[in-house]
mmCIF file of C-alpha atoms and ligand atoms in Angstrom:
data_model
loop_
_atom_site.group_PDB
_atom_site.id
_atom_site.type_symbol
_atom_site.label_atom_id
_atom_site.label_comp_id
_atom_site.label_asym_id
_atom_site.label_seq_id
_atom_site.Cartn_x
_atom_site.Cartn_y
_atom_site.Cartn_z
ATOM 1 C CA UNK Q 1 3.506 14.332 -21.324
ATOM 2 C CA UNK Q 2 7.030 13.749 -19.551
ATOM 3 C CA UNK Q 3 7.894 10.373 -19.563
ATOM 4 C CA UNK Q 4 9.609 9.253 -15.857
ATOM 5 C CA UNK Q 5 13.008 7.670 -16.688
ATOM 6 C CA UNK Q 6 13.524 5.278 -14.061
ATOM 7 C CA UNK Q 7 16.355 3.963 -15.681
ATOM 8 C CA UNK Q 8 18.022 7.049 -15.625
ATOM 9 C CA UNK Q 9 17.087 7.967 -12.158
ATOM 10 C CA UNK Q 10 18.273 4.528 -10.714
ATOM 11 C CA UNK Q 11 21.683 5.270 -12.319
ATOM 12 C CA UNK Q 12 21.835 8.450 -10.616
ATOM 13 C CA UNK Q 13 20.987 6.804 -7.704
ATOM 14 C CA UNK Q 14 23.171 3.630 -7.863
ATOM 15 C CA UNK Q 15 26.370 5.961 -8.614
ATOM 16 C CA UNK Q 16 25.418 7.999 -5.509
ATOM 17 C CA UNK Q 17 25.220 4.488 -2.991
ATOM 18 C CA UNK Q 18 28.684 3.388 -4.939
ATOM 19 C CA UNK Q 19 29.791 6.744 -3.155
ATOM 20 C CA UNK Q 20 28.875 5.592 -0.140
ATOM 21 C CA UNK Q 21 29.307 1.881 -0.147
ATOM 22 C CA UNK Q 22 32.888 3.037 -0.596
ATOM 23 C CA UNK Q 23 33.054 5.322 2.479
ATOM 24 C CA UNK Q 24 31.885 2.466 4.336
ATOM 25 C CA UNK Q 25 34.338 0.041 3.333
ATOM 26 C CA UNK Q 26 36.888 2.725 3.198
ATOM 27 C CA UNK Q 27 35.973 3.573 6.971
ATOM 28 C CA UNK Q 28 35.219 0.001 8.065
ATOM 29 C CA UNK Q 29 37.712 -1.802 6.036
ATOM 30 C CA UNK Q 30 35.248 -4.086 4.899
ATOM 31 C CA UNK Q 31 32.344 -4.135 2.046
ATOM 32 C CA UNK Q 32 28.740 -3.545 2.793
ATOM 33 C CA UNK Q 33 27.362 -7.270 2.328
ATOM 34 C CA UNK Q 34 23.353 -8.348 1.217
ATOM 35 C CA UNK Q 35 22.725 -12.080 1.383
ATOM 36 C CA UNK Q 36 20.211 -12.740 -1.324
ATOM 37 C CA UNK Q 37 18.053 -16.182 -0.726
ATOM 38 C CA UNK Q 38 16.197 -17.622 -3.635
ATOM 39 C CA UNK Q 39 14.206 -21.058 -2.932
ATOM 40 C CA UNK Q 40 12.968 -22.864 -5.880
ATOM 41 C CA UNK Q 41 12.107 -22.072 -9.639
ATOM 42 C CA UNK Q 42 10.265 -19.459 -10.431
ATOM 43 C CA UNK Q 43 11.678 -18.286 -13.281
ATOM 44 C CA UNK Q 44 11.061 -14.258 -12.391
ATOM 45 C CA UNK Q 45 12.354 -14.872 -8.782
ATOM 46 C CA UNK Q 46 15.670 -16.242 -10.786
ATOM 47 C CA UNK Q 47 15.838 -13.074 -13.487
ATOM 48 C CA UNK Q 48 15.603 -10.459 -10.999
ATOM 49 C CA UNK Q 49 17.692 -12.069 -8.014
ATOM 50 C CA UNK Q 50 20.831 -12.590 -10.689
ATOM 51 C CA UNK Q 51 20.010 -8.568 -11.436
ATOM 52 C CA UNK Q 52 20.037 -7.399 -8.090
ATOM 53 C CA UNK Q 53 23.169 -9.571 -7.372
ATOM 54 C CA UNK Q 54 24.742 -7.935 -10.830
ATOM 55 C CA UNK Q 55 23.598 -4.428 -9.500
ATOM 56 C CA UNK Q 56 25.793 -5.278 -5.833
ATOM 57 C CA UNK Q 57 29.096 -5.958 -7.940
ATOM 58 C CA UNK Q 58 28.367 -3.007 -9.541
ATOM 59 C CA UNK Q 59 27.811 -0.976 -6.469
ATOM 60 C CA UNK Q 60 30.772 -2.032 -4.501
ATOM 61 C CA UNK Q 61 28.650 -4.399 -2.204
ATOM 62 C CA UNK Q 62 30.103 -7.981 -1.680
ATOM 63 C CA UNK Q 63 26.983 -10.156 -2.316
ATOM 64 C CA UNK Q 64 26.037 -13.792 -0.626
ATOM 65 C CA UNK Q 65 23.696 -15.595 -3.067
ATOM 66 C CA UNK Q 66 22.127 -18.758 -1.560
ATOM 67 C CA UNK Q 67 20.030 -21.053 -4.039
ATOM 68 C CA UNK Q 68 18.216 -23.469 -2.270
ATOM 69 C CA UNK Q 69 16.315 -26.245 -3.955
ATOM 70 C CA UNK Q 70 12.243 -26.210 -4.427
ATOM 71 C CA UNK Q 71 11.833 -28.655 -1.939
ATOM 72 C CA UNK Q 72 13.905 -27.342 0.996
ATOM 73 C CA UNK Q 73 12.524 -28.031 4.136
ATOM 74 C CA UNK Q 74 11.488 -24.853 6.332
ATOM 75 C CA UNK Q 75 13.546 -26.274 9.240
ATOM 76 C CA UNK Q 76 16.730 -25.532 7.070
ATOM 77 C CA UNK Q 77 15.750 -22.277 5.132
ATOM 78 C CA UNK Q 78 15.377 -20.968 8.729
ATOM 79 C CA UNK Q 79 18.565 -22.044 9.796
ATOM 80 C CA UNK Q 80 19.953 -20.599 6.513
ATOM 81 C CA UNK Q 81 18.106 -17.481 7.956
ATOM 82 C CA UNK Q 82 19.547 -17.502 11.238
ATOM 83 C CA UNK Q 83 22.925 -18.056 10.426
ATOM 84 C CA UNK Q 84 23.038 -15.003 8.073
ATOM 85 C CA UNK Q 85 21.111 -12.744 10.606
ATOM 86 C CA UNK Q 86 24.125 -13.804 13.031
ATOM 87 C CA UNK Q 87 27.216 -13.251 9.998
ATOM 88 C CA UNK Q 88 28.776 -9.873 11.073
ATOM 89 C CA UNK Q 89 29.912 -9.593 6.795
ATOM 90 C CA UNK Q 90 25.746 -9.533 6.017
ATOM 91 C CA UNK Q 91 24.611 -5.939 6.573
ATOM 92 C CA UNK Q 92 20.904 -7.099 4.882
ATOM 93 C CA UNK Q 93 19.001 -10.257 4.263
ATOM 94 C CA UNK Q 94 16.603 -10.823 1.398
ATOM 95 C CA UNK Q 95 14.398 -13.517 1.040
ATOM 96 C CA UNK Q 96 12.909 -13.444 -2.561
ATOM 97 C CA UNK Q 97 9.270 -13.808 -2.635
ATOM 98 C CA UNK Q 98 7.351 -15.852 -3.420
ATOM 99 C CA UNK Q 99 8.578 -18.658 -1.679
ATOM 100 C CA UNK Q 100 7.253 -22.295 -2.570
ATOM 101 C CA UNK Q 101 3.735 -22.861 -1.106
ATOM 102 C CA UNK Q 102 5.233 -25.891 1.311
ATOM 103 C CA UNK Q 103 7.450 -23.398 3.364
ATOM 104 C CA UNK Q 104 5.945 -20.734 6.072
ATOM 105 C CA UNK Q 105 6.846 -17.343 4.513
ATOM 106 C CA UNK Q 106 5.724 -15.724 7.389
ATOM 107 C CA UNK Q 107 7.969 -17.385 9.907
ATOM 108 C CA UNK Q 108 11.112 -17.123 7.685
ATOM 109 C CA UNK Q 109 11.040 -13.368 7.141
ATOM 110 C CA UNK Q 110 10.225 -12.995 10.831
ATOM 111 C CA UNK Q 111 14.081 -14.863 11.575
ATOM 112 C CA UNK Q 112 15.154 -11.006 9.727
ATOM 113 C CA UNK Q 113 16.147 -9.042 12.351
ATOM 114 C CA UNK Q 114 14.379 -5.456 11.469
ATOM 115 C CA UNK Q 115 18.341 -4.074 11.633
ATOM 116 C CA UNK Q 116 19.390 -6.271 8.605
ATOM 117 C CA UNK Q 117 15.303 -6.190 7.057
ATOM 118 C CA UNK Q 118 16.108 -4.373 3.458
ATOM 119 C CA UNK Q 119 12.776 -5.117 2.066
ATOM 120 C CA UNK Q 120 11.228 -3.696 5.119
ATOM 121 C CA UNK Q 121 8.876 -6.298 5.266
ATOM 122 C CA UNK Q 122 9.229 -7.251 9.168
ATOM 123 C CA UNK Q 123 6.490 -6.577 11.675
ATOM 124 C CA UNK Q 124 9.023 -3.474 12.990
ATOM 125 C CA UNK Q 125 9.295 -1.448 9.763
ATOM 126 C CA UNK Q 126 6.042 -1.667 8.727
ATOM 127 C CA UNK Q 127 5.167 -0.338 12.539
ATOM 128 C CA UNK Q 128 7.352 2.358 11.935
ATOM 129 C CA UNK Q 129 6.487 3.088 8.328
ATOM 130 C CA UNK Q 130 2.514 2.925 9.824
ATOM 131 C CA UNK Q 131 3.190 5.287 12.978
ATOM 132 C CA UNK Q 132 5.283 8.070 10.279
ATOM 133 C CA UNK Q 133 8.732 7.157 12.006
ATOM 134 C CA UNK Q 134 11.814 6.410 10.416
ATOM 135 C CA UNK Q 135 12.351 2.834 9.358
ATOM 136 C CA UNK Q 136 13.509 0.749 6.559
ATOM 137 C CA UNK Q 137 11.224 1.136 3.482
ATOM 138 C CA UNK Q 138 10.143 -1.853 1.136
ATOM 139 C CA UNK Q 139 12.156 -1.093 -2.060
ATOM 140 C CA UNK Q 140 9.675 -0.936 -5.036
ATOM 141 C CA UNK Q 141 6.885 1.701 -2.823
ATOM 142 C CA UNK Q 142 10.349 3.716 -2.034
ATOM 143 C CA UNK Q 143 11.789 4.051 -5.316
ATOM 144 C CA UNK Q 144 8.185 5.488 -6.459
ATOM 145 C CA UNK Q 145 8.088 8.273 -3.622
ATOM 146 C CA UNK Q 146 11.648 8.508 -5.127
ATOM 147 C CA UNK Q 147 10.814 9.318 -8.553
ATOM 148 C CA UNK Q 148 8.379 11.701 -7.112
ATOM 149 C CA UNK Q 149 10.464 13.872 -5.019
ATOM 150 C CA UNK Q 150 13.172 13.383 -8.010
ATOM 151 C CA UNK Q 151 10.601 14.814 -10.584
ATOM 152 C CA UNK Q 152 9.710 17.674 -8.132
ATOM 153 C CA UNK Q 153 5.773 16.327 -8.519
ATOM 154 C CA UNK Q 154 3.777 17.282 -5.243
ATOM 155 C CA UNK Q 155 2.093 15.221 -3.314
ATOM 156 C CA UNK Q 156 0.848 17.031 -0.182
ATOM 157 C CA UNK Q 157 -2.369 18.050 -0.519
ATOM 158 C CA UNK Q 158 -3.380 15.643 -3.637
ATOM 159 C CA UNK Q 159 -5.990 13.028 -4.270
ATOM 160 C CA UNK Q 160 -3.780 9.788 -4.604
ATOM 161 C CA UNK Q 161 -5.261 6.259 -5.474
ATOM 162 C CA UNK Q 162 -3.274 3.063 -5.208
ATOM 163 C CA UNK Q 163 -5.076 0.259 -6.917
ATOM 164 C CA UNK Q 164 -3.222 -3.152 -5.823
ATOM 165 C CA UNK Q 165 -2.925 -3.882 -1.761
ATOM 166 C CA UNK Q 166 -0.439 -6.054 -1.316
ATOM 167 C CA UNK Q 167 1.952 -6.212 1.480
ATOM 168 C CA UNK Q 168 5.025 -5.926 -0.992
ATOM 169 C CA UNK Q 169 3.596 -2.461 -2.910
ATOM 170 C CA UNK Q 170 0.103 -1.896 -2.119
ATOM 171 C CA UNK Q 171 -0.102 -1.530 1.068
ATOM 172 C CA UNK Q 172 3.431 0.175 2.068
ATOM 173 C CA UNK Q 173 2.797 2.663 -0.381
ATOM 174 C CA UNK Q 174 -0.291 3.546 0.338
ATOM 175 C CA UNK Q 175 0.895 4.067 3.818
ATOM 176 C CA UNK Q 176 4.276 6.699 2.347
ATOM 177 C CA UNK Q 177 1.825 9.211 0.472
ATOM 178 C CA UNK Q 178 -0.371 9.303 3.458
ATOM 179 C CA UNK Q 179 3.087 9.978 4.699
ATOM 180 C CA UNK Q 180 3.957 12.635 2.708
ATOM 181 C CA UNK Q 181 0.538 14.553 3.096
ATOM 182 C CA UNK Q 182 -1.674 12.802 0.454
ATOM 183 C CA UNK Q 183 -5.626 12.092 0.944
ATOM 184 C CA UNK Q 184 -4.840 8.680 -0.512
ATOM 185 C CA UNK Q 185 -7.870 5.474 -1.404
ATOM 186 C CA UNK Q 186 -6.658 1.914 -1.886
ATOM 187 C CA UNK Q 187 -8.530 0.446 -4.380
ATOM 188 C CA UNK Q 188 -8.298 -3.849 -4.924
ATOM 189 C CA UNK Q 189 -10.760 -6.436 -6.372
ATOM 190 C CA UNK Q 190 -13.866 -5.617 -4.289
ATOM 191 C CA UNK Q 191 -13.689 -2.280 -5.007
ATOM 192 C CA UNK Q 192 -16.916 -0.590 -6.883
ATOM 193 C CA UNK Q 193 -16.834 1.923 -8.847
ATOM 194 C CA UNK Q 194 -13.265 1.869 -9.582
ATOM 195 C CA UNK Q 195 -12.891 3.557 -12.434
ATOM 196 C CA UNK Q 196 -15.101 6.657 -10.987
ATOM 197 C CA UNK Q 197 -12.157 6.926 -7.619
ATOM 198 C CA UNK Q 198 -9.357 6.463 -10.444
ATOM 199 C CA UNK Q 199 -10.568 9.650 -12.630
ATOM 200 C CA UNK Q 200 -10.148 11.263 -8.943
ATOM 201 C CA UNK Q 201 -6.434 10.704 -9.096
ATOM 202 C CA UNK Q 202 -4.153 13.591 -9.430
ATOM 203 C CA UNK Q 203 -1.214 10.803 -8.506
ATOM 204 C CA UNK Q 204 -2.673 7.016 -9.414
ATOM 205 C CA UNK Q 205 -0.349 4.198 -8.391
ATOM 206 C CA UNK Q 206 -1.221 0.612 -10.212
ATOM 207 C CA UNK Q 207 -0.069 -2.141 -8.422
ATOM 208 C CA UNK Q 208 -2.458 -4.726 -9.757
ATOM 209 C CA UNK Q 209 -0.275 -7.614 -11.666
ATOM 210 C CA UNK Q 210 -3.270 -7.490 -14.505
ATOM 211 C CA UNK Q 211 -1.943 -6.145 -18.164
ATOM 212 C CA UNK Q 212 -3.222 -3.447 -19.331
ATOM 213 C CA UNK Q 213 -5.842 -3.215 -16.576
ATOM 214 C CA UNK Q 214 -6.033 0.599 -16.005
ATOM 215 C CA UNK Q 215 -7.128 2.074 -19.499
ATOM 216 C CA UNK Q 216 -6.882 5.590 -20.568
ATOM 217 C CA UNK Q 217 -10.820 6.182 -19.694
ATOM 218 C CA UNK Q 218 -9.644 5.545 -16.025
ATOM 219 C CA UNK Q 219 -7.518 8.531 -15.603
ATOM 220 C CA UNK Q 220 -7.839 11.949 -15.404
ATOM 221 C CA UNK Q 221 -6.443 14.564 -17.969
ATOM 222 C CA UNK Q 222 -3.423 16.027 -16.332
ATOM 223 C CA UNK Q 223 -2.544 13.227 -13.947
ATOM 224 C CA UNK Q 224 0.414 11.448 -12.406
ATOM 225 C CA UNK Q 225 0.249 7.571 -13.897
ATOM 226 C CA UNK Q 226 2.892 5.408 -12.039
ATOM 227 C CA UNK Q 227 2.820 1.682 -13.369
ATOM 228 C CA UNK Q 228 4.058 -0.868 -11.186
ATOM 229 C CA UNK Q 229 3.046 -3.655 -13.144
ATOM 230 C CA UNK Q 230 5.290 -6.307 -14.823
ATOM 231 C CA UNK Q 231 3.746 -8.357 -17.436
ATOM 232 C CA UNK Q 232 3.620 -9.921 -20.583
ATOM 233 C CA UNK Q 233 0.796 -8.962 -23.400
ATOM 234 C CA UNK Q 234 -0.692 -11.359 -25.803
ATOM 235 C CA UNK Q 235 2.016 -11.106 -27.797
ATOM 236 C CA UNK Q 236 4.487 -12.026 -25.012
ATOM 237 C CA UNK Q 237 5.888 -8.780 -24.684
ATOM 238 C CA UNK Q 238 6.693 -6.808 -21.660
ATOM 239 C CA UNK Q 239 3.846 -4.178 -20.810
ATOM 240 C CA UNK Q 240 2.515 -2.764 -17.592
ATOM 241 C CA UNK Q 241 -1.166 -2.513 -15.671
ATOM 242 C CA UNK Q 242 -1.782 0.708 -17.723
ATOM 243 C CA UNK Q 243 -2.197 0.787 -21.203
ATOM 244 C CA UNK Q 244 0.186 3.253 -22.314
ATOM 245 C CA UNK Q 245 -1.060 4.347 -25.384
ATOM 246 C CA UNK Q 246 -4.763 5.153 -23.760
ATOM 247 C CA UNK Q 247 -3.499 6.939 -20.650
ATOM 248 C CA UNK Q 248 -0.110 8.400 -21.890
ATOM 249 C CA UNK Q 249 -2.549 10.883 -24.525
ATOM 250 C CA UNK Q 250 -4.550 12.273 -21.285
ATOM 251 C CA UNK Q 251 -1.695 12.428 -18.419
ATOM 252 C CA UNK Q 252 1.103 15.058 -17.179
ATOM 253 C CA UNK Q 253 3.497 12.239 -16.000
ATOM 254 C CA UNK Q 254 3.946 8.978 -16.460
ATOM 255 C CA UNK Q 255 6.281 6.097 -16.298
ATOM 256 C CA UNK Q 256 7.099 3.300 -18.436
ATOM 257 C CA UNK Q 257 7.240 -0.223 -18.298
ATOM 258 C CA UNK Q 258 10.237 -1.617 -18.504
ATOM 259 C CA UNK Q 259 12.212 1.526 -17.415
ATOM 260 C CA UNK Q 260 9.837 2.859 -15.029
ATOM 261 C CA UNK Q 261 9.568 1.699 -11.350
ATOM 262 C CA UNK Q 262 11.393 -1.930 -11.730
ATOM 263 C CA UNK Q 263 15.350 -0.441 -11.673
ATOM 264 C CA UNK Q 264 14.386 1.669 -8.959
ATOM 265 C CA UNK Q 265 13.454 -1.489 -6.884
ATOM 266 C CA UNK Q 266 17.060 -2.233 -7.357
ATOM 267 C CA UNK Q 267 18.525 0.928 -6.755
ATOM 268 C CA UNK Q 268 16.544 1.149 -3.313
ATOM 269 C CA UNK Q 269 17.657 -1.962 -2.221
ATOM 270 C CA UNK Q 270 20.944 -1.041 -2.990
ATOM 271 C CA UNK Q 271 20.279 2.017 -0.890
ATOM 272 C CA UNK Q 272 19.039 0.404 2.149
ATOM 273 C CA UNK Q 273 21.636 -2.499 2.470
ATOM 274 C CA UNK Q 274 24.509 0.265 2.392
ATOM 275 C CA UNK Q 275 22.381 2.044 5.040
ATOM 276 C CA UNK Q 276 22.372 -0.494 7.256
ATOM 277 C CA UNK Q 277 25.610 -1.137 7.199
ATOM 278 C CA UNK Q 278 26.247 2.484 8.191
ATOM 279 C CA UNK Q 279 24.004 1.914 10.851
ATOM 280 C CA UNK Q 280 26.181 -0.280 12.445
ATOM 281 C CA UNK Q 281 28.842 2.625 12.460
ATOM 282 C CA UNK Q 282 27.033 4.376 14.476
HETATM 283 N N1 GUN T 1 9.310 -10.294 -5.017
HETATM 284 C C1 GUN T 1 8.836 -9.289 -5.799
HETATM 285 N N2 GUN T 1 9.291 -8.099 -5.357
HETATM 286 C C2 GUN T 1 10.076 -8.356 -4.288
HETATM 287 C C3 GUN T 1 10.825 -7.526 -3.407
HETATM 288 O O1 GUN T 1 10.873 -6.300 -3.513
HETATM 289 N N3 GUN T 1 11.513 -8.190 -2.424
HETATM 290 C C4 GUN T 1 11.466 -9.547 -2.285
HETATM 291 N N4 GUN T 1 12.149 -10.078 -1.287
HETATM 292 N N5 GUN T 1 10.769 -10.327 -3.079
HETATM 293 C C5 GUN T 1 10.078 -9.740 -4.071
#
């Protein structure tokens, strides 16, 4: 079994958009800037927005954190929004998710414009990412096509499964293996017979948010296992939705959790804020 360093791979990556963030400030005399917004307390939101802020120092992008309180009122995280979509220094805009159940997500990611969108969650880029044209990408379903291509695994032409459909992972990458020539199923809660389309998986993609969920009777000897998951075990430890011991005997590839998918998220975001600042180069 060859174990997917996503670590490793997001390093590559990350040196490769220092390269460029460089060019661009080199050529523009200015940095490539991401305005990261974080509303409230959720103590996740908090550990990975101070990583991906780390990960901009690191890259040569000038970050703009904004911590708002839980109880902001939507009126001003939209004006937050708009002023940021109309600051000429902020190439991309990221709203962490979730947001506190009083405030309209929905209407504050729509105040993006799709040009500054690095999560690719607007109603543009996911257009573009559902009619095959070029768009901007949401970071974490990116980073796995990433791996893939990285790793030289295939992908026209095989049976994929995503098992998760949410708008943040499900969903978009469901929609970038059909992409990429896949005959691809989403599975999610109503699903029957899920662990009968799993075994079907040459490449099976969980996105769930359940520990452990996928267990090594669900996959097929010889397949592809990327495991988006992020949670904690019984024991409080960090662990994925596939139960690495069970599927890692049985599988070709597969990646780990942490070290897997989650710095790639960063790395992609990385990559797509220093794209759109070159887009406004051009
Ligand atoms: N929450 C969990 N993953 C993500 C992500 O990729 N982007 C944003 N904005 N929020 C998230």
């Amino acid at each position: 079994m060859t174990v997917i360093d996503g670590k490793a791979t997001a390093a590559t990556i990350r040196a490769e958009v220092k390269e460029r963030a460089a060019a661009f400030e080199e050529k523009c005399g200015k940095k490539a800037g991401l305005a990261v917004v974080l509303i409230g307390n959720d103590p996740a939101s908090q550990i990975y927005v101070r990583n991906k802020i780390r990960a901009c120092e690191e890259a040569g992008v000038r970050s703009f954190a904004h911590f708002l309180p839980e109880e902001t009122p939507q009126r001003d995280a939209l004006a937050l929004i708009e002023a940021l979509a109309a600051d000429p220094s902020v190439h991309g805009i990221l709203v962490q998710l979730p947001l506190p159940r009083h405030l309209d997500a929905m209407a504050l990611l729509a105040a993006i414009p799709a040009e500054k969108d690095v999560d690719g969650f607007s109603a543009e880029n996911i257009g573009k990412l559902a009619k095959n044209e070029r768009g901007t990408v949401a970071c974490t379903p990116l980073g796995v096509m990433e791996l893939l291509r990285r790793y030289h695994i295939p992908v026209a032409g095989k049976r994929a499964v995503v098992v998760g459909r949410s708008n943040i992972v499900g969903r978009p990458m469901a929609m970038l293996l059909l992409n990429a020539d896949a005959t691809v199923t989403i599975c999610h809660s109503k699903t029957q017979n899920l662990k009968e389309i799993c075994r079907e998986a040459d490449i099976l993609v969980a996105a769930v948010g359940k520990p452990k969920f996928i267990t090594g009777d669900m996959v097929k000897e010889g397949a592809v296992v990327i495991d988006v998951g992020m949670n904690r075990d019984e024991n409080g430890k960090l662990c994925g939705d596939v139960d690495y011991e069970g599927a890692s005997a049985k599988v070709a590839y597969m990646t780990p959790v942490p070290g897997g998918v989650g710095p790639m998220t960063i790395a992609m975001l990385l990559q797509n804020t220093v794209e759109a600042a070159e887009r406004t180069l051009s």
